[in-house]
CSV table of C-alpha atoms (C1' of nucleotides) in Angstrom, one decimal:
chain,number,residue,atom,x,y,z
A,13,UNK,CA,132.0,69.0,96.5
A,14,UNK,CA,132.8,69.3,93.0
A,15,UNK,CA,136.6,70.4,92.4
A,16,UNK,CA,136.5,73.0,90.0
A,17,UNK,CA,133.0,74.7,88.9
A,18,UNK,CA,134.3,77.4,87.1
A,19,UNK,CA,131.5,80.1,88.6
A,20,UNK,CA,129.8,79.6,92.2
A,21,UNK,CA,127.4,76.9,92.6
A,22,UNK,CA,123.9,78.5,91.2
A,23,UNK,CA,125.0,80.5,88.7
A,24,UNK,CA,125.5,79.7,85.0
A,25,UNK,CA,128.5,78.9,83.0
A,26,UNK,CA,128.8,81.0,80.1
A,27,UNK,CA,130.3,77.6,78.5
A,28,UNK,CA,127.3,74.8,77.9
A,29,UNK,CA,129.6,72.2,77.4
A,30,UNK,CA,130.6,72.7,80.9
A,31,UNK,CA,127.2,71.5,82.4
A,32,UNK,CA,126.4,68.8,79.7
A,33,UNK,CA,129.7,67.2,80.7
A,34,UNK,CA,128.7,67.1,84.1
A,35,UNK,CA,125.5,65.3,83.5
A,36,UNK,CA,126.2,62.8,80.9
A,37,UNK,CA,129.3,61.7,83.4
A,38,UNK,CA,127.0,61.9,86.4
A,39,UNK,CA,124.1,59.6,84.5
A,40,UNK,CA,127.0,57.5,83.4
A,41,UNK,CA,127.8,57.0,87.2
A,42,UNK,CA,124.5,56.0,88.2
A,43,UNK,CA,124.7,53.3,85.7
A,44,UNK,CA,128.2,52.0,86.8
A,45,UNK,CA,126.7,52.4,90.3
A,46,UNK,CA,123.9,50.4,89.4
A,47,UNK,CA,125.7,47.3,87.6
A,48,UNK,CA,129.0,47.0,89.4
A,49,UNK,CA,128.4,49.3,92.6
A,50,UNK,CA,130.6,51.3,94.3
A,51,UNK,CA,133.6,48.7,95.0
A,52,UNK,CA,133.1,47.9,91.1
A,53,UNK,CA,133.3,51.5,89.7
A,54,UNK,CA,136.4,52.3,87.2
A,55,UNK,CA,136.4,56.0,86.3
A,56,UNK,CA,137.5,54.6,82.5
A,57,UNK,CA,134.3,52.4,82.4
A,58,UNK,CA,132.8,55.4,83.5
A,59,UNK,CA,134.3,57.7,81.3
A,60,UNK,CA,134.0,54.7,78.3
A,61,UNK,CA,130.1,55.1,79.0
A,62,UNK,CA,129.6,58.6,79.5
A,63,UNK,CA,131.2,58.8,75.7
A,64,UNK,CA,134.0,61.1,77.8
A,65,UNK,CA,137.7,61.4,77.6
A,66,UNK,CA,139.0,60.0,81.5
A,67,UNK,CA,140.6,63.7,81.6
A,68,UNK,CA,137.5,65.2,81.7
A,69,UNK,CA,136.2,63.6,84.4
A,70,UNK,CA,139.5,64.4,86.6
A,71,UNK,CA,138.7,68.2,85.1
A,72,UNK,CA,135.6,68.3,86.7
A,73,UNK,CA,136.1,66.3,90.0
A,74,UNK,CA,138.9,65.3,92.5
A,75,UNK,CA,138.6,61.2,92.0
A,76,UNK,CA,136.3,58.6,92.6
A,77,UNK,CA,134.9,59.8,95.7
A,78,UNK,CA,134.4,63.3,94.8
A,79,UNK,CA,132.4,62.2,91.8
A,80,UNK,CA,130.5,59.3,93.9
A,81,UNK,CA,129.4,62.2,96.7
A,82,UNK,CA,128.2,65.0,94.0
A,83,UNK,CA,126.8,61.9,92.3
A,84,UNK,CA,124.5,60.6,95.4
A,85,UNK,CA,123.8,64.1,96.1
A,86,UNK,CA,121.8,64.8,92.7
A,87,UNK,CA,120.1,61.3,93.0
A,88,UNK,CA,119.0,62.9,96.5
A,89,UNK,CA,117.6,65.7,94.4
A,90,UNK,CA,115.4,63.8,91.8
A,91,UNK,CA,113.5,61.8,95.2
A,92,UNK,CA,110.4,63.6,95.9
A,93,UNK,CA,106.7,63.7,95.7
A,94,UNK,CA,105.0,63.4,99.0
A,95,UNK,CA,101.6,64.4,97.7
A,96,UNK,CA,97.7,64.7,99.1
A,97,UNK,CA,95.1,62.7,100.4
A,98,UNK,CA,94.8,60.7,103.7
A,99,UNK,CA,97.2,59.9,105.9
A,100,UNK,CA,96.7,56.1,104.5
A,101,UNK,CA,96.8,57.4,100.8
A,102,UNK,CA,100.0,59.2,101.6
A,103,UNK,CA,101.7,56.5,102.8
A,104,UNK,CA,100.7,53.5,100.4
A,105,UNK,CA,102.0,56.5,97.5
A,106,UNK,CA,105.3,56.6,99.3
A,107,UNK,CA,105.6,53.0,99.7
A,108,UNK,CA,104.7,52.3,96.4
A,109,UNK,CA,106.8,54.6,94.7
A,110,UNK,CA,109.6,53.0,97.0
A,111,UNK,CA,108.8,49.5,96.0
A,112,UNK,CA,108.7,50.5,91.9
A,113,UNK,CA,112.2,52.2,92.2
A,114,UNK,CA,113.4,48.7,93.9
A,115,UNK,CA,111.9,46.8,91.3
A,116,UNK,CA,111.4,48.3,88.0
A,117,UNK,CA,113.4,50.8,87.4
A,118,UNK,CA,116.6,51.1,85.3
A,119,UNK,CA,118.1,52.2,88.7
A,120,UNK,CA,116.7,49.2,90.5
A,121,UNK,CA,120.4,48.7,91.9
A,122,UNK,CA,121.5,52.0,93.1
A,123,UNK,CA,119.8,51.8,96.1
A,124,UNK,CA,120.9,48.2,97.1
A,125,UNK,CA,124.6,50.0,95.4
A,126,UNK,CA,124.4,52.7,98.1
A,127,UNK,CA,123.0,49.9,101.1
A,128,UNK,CA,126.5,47.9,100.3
A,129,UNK,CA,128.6,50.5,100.2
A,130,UNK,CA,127.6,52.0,103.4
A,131,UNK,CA,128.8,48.4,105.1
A,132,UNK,CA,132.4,49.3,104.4
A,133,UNK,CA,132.6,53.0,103.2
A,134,UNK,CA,132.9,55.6,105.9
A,135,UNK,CA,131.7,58.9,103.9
A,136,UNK,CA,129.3,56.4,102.3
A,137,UNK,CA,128.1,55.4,105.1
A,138,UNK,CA,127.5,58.9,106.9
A,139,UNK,CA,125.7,60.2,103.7
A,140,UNK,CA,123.7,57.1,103.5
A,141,UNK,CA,122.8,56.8,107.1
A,142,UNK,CA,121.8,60.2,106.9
A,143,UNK,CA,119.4,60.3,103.9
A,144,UNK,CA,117.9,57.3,105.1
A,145,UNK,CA,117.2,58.9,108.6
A,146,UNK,CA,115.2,61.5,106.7
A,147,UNK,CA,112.6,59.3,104.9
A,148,UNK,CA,112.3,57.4,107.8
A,149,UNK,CA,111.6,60.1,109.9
A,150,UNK,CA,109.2,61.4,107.5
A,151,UNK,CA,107.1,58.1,107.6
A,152,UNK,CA,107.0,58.3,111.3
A,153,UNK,CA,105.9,61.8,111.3
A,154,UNK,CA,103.4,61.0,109.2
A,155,UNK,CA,102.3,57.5,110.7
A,156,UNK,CA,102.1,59.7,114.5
A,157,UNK,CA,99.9,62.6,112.5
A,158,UNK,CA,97.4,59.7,111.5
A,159,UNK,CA,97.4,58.2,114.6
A,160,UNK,CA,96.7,62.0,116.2
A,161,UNK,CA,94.1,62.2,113.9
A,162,UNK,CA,92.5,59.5,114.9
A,163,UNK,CA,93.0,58.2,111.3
A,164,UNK,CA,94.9,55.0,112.7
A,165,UNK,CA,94.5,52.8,115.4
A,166,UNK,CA,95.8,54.8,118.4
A,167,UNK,CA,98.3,51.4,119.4
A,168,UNK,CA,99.9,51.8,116.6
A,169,UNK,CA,103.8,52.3,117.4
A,170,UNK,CA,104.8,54.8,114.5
A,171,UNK,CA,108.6,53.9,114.5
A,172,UNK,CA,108.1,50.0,114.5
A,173,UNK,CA,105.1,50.2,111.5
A,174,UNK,CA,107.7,52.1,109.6
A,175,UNK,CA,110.4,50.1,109.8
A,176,UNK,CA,107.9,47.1,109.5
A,177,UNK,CA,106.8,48.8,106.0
A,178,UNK,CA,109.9,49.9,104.5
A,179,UNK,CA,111.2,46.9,106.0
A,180,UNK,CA,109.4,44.0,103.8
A,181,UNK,CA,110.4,46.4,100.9
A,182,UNK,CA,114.7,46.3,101.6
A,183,UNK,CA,114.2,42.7,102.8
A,184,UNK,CA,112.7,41.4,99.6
A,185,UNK,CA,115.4,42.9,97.2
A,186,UNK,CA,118.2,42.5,99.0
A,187,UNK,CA,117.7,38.7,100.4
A,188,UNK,CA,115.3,37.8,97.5
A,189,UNK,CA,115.4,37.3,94.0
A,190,UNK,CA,111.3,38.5,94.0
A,191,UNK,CA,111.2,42.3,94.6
A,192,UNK,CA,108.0,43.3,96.2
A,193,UNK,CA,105.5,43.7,93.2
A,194,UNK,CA,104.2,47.5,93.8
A,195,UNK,CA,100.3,46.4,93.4
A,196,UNK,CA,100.6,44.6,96.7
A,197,UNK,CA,101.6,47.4,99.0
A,198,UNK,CA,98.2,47.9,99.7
A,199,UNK,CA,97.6,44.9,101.0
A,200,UNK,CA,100.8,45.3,103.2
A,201,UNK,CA,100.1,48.9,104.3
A,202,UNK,CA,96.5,47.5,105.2
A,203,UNK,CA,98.4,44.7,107.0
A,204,UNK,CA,100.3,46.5,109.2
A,205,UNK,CA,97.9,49.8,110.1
A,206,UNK,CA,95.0,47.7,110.1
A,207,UNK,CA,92.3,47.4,107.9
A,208,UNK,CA,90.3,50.6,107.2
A,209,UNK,CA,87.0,50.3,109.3
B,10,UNK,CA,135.0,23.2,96.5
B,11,UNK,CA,138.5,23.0,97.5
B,12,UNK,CA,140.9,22.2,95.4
B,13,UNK,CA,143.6,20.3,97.1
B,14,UNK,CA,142.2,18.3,99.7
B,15,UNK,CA,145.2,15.7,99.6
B,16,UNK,CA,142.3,13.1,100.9
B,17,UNK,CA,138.9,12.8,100.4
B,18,UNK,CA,136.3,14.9,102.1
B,19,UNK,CA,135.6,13.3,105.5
B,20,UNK,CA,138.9,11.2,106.0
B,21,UNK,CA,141.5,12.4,108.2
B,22,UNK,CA,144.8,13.9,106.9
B,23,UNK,CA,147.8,12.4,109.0
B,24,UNK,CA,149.6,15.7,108.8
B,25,UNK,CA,147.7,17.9,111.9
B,26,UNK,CA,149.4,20.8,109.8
B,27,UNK,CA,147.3,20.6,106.8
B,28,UNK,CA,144.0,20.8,108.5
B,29,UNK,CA,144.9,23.9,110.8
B,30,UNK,CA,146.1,25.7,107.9
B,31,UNK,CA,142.4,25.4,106.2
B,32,UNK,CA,141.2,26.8,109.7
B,33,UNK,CA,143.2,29.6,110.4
B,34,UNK,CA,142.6,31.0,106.6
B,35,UNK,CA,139.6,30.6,106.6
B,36,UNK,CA,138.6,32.3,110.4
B,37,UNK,CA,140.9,35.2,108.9
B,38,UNK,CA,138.3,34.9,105.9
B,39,UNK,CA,135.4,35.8,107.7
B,40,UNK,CA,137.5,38.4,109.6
B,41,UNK,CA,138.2,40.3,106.3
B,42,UNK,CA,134.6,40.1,104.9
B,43,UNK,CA,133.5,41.0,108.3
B,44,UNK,CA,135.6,44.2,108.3
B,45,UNK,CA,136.2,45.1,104.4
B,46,UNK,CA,133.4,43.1,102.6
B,47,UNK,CA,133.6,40.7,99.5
B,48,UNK,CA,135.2,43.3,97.4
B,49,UNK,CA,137.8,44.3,99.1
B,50,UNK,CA,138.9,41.1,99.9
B,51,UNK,CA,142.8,40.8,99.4
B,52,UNK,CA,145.0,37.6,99.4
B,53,UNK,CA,147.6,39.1,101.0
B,54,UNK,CA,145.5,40.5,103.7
B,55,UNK,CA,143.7,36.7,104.8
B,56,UNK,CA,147.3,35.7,104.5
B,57,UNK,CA,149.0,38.5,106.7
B,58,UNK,CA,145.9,38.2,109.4
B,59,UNK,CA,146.0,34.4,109.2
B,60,UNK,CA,150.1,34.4,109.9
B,61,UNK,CA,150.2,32.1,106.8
B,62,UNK,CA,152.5,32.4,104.0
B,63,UNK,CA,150.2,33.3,100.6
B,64,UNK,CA,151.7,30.4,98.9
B,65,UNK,CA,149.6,28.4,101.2
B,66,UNK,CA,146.2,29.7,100.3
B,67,UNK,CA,146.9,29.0,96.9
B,68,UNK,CA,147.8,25.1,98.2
B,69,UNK,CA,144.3,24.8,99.4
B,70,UNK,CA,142.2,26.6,97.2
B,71,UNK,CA,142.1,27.9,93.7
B,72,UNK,CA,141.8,31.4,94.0
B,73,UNK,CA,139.4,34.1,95.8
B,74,UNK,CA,136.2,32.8,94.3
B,75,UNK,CA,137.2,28.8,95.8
B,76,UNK,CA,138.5,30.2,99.4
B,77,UNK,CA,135.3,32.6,100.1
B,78,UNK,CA,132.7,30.2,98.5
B,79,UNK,CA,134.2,27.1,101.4
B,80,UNK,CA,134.2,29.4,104.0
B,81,UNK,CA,130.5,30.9,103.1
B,82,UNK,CA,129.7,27.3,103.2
B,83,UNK,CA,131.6,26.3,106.4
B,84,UNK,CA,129.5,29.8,108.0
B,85,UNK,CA,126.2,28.0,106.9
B,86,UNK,CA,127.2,25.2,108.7
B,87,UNK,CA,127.7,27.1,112.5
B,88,UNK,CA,124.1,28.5,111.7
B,89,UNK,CA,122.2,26.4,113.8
B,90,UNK,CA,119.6,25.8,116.7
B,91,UNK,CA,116.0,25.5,116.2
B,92,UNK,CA,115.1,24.8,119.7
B,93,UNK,CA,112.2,23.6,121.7
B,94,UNK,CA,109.1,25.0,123.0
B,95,UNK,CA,105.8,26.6,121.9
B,96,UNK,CA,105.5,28.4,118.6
B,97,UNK,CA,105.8,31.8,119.9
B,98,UNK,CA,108.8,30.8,121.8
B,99,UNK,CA,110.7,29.1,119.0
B,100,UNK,CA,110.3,32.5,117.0
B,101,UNK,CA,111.4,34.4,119.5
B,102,UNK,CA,114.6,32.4,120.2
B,103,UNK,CA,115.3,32.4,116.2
B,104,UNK,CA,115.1,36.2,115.8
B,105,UNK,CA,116.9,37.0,119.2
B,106,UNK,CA,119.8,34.8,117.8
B,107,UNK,CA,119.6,37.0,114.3
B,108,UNK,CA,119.2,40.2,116.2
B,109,UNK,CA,122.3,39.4,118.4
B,110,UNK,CA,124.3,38.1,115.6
B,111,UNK,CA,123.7,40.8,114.0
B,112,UNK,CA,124.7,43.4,116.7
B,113,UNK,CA,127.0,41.5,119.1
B,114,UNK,CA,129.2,39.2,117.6
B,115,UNK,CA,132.7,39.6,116.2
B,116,UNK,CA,131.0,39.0,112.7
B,117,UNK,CA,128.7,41.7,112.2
B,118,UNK,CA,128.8,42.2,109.5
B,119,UNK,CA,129.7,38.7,107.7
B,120,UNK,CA,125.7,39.1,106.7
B,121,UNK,CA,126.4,42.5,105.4
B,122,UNK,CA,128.9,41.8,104.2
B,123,UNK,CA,127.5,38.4,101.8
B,124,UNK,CA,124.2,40.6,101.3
B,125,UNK,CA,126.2,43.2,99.4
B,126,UNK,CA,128.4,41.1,97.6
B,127,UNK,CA,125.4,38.9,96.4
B,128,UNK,CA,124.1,42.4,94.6
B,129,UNK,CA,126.9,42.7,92.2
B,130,UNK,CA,128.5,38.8,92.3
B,131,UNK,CA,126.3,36.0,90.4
B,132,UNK,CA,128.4,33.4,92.5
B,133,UNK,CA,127.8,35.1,95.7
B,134,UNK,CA,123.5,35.8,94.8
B,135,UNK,CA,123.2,31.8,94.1
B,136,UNK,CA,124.5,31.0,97.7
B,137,UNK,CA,122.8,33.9,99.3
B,138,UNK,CA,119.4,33.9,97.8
B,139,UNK,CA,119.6,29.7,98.5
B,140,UNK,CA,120.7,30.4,102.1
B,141,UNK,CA,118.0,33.1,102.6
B,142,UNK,CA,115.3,31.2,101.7
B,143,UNK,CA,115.9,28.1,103.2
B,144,UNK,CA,115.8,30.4,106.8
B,145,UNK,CA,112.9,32.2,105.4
B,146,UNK,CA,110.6,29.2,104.6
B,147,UNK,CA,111.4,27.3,107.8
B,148,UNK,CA,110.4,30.7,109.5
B,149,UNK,CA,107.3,30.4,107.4
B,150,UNK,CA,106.7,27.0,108.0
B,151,UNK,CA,106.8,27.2,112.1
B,152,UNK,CA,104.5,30.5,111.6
B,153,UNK,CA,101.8,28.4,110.0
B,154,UNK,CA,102.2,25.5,112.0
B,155,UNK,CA,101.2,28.1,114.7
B,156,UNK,CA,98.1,28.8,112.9
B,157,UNK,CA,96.9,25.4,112.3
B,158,UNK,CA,97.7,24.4,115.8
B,159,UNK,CA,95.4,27.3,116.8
B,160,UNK,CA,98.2,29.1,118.7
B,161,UNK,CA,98.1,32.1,116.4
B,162,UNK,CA,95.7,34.2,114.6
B,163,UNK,CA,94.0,32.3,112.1
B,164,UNK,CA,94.2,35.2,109.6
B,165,UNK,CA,98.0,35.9,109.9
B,166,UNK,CA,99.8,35.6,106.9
B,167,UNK,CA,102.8,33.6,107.7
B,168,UNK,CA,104.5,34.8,104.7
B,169,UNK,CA,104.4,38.1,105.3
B,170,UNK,CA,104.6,37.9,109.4
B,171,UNK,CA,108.2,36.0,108.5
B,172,UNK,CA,109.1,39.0,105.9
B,173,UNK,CA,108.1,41.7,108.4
B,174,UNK,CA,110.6,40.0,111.5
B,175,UNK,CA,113.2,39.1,109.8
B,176,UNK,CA,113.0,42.6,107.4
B,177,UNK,CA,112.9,44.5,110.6
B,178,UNK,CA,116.0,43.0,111.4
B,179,UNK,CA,117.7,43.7,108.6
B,180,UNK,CA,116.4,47.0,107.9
B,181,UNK,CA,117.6,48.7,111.1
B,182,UNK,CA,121.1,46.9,110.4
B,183,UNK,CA,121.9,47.7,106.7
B,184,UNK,CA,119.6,50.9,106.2
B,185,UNK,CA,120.2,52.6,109.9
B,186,UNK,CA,123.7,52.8,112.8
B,187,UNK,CA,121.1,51.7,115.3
B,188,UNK,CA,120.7,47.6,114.7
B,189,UNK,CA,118.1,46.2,116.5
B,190,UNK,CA,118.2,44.9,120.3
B,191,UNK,CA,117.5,41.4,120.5
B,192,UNK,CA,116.3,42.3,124.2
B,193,UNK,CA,113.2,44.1,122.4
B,194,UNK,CA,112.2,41.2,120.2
B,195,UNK,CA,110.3,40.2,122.0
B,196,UNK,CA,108.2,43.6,121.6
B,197,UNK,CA,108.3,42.7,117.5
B,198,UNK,CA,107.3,39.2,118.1
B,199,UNK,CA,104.4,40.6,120.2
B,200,UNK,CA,103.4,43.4,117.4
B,201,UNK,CA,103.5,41.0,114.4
B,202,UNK,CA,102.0,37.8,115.9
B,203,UNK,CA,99.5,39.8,118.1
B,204,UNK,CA,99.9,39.6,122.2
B,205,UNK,CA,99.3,36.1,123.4
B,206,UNK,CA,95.6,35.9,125.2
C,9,DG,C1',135.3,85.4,61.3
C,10,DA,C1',138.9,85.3,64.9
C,11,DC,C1',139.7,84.0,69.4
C,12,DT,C1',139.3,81.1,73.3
C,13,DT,C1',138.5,76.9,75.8
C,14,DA,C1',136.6,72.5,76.8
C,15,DT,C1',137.0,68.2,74.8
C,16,DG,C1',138.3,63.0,73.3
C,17,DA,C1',142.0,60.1,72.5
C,18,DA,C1',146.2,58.3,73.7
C,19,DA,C1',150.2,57.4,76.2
C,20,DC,C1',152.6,57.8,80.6
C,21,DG,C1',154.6,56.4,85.3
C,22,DA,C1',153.3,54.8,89.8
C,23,DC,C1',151.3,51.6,92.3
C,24,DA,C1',148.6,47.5,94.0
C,25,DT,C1',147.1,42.9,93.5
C,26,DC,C1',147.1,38.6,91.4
C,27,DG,C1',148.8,33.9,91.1
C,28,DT,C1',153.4,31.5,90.7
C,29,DT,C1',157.8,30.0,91.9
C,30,DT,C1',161.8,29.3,94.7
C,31,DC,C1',164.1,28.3,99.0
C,32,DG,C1',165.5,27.3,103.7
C,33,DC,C1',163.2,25.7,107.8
C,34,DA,C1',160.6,23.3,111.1
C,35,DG,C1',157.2,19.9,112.3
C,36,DC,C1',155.7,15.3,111.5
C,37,DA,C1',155.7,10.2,110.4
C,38,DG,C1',157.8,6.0,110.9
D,24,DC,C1',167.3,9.6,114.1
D,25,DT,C1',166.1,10.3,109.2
D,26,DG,C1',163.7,11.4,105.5
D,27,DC,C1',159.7,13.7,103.9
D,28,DT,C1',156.5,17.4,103.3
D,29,DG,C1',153.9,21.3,104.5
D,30,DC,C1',155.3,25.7,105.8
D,31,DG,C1',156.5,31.2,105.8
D,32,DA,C1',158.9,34.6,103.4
D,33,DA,C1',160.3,36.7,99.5
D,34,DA,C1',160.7,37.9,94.8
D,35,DC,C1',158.6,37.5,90.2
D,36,DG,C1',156.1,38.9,85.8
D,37,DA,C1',151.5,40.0,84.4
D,38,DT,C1',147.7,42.7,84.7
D,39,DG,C1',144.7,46.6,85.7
D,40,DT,C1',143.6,51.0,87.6
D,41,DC,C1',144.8,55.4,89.0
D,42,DG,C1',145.6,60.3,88.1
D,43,DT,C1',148.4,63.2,84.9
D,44,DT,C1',150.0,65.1,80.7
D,45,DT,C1',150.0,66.1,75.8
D,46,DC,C1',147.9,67.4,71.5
D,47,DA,C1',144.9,68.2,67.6
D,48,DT,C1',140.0,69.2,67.2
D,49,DA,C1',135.6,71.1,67.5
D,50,DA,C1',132.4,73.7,69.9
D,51,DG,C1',131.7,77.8,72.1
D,52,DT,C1',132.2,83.2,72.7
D,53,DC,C1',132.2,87.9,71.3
DNA sequence: GACTTATGAAACGACATCGTTTCGCAGCAG
DNA sequence: CTGCTGCGAAACGATGTCGTTTCATAAGTC
């Protein structure tokens, strides 16, 4: 991915500059991503942000793309957190974590960034298809293991509830100006699964 | 909007030339948002792909910013067709219409494309989030009507019911490579509303 | 402390796109 | 038929971005 990491991937540079470099210019990227997105992104406003000689970026990646793929990667990275508790509990903490990373965060764009770009970027594209496919799939799995459970209503059709959820979330930031407020996703997930008995 | 219209808005130009130039341009307008998206939009492209001389955009409109916002507006204008029938029915027909227009037709991705550029373009958010919401509340309006007639659930939230078919919708086009079948809306109509007695 | 090396700043040529202008031609009006 | 005018093609200067190179400096190693 990245064009020149002096040692393998895992192991350390003797050189700490090496690494800080790569992360200020990475966290730069995410901003750029996030106001301009991807048809928007200059490596010098990049560069200009990260507080980075243009050089160094081409030191340490190939070009735009190079730096946009390593980039998405290592947002890929910091998404976690599945967590405990029902089947219902799980899911209203995914959902709501979803819905505060459309709306609050200083990042509130990258996603939408990464949505646009896909429409018109190949590589984009497979990477975001991809990524996306996994969280959904992990909804669904989970979704069918309450249903199993007898947790949920046994109609419920796992696939359409989750694309019914995450749904109302994409569909209010990207063809709204009102984000959907992360306190109401209970309501939602109690919405589409059904009230609890 | 445009800049040049050597008459006034609804009279007729004598010279047939003039108004076929507008139309070829801006056909080869939605072609290129269609297939590259608001920013990649070239001149020279629209021009080449219209068979028009570039001179001749610039005779009829302003710049980029004139030429995509007449054409947006002359899209909003094709969007049509209520329909008649029962409640039920007239959802079903406006989603099947979104869901094929969405997969089927040469312009794909004109929604895709206007959704994404409306992320990053102030211009572009004004018309879109206008345009979305004017679909969105006559979606919520027929959804109540439903409930005060009685022919839906009393306790269905239009709101939301309208957020969850149309995000459906857009969900499996932006966020996946499957887009949704309009032959199964009527499975989504079915799920959201509740089955008809 | 002496060396090594990554860095920031600046300038560079190459290229693409913009919006303008010019010009000969062809379609239209009368 | 004749004059007019919108047209397509081409070339233009201006601008902005790319990716590269150079160079003195400062931060790192050992």
């Amino acid at each position: 991915m990245s064009v020149r990491p002096t040692r393998g991937e895992g192991e350390q540079n003797s050189d700490p500059r090496i690494e800080r470099s790569r992360r200020v210019i990475q966290e730069a990227t995410v901003d750029e991503l996030a106001s301009v997105g991807y048809g928007g992104l200059r490596i010098e406003s990049i560069a200009r942000r990260a507080g980075v000689g243009k050089a160094t970026i081409y030191r340490h990646w190939s070009g735009k793309q190079d730096l946009v793929e390593s980039t998405l990667a290592m947002i890929k990275e910091d998404m976690v957190a599945p967590g405990e508790g029902t089947v219902r509990e799980r899911v209203t903490s995914i959902l709501t974590w979803l819905a505060s990373y459309l709306t609050d965060s200083r990042a509130s764009s990258v996603m939408p960034a990464l949505v646009s770009a896909a429409q018109f970027d190949k590589s984009v594209a497979e990477f975001h298809f991809r990524f996306t496919s996994e969280r959904r799939h992990a909804m669904i799995d989970l979704l069918s293991e309450g249903v199993q459970t007898g947790e949920l209503r046994s109609d419920l059709d796992a696939e359409l509830a989750a694309e019914m959820l995450a749904g109302v979330l994409f569909y209010r930031r990207l063809m709204t100006d009102r984000p959907f407020p992360s306190e109401e996703v209970g309501n939602l997930v109690a919405t589409v699964l059904g009230s609890a008995d």
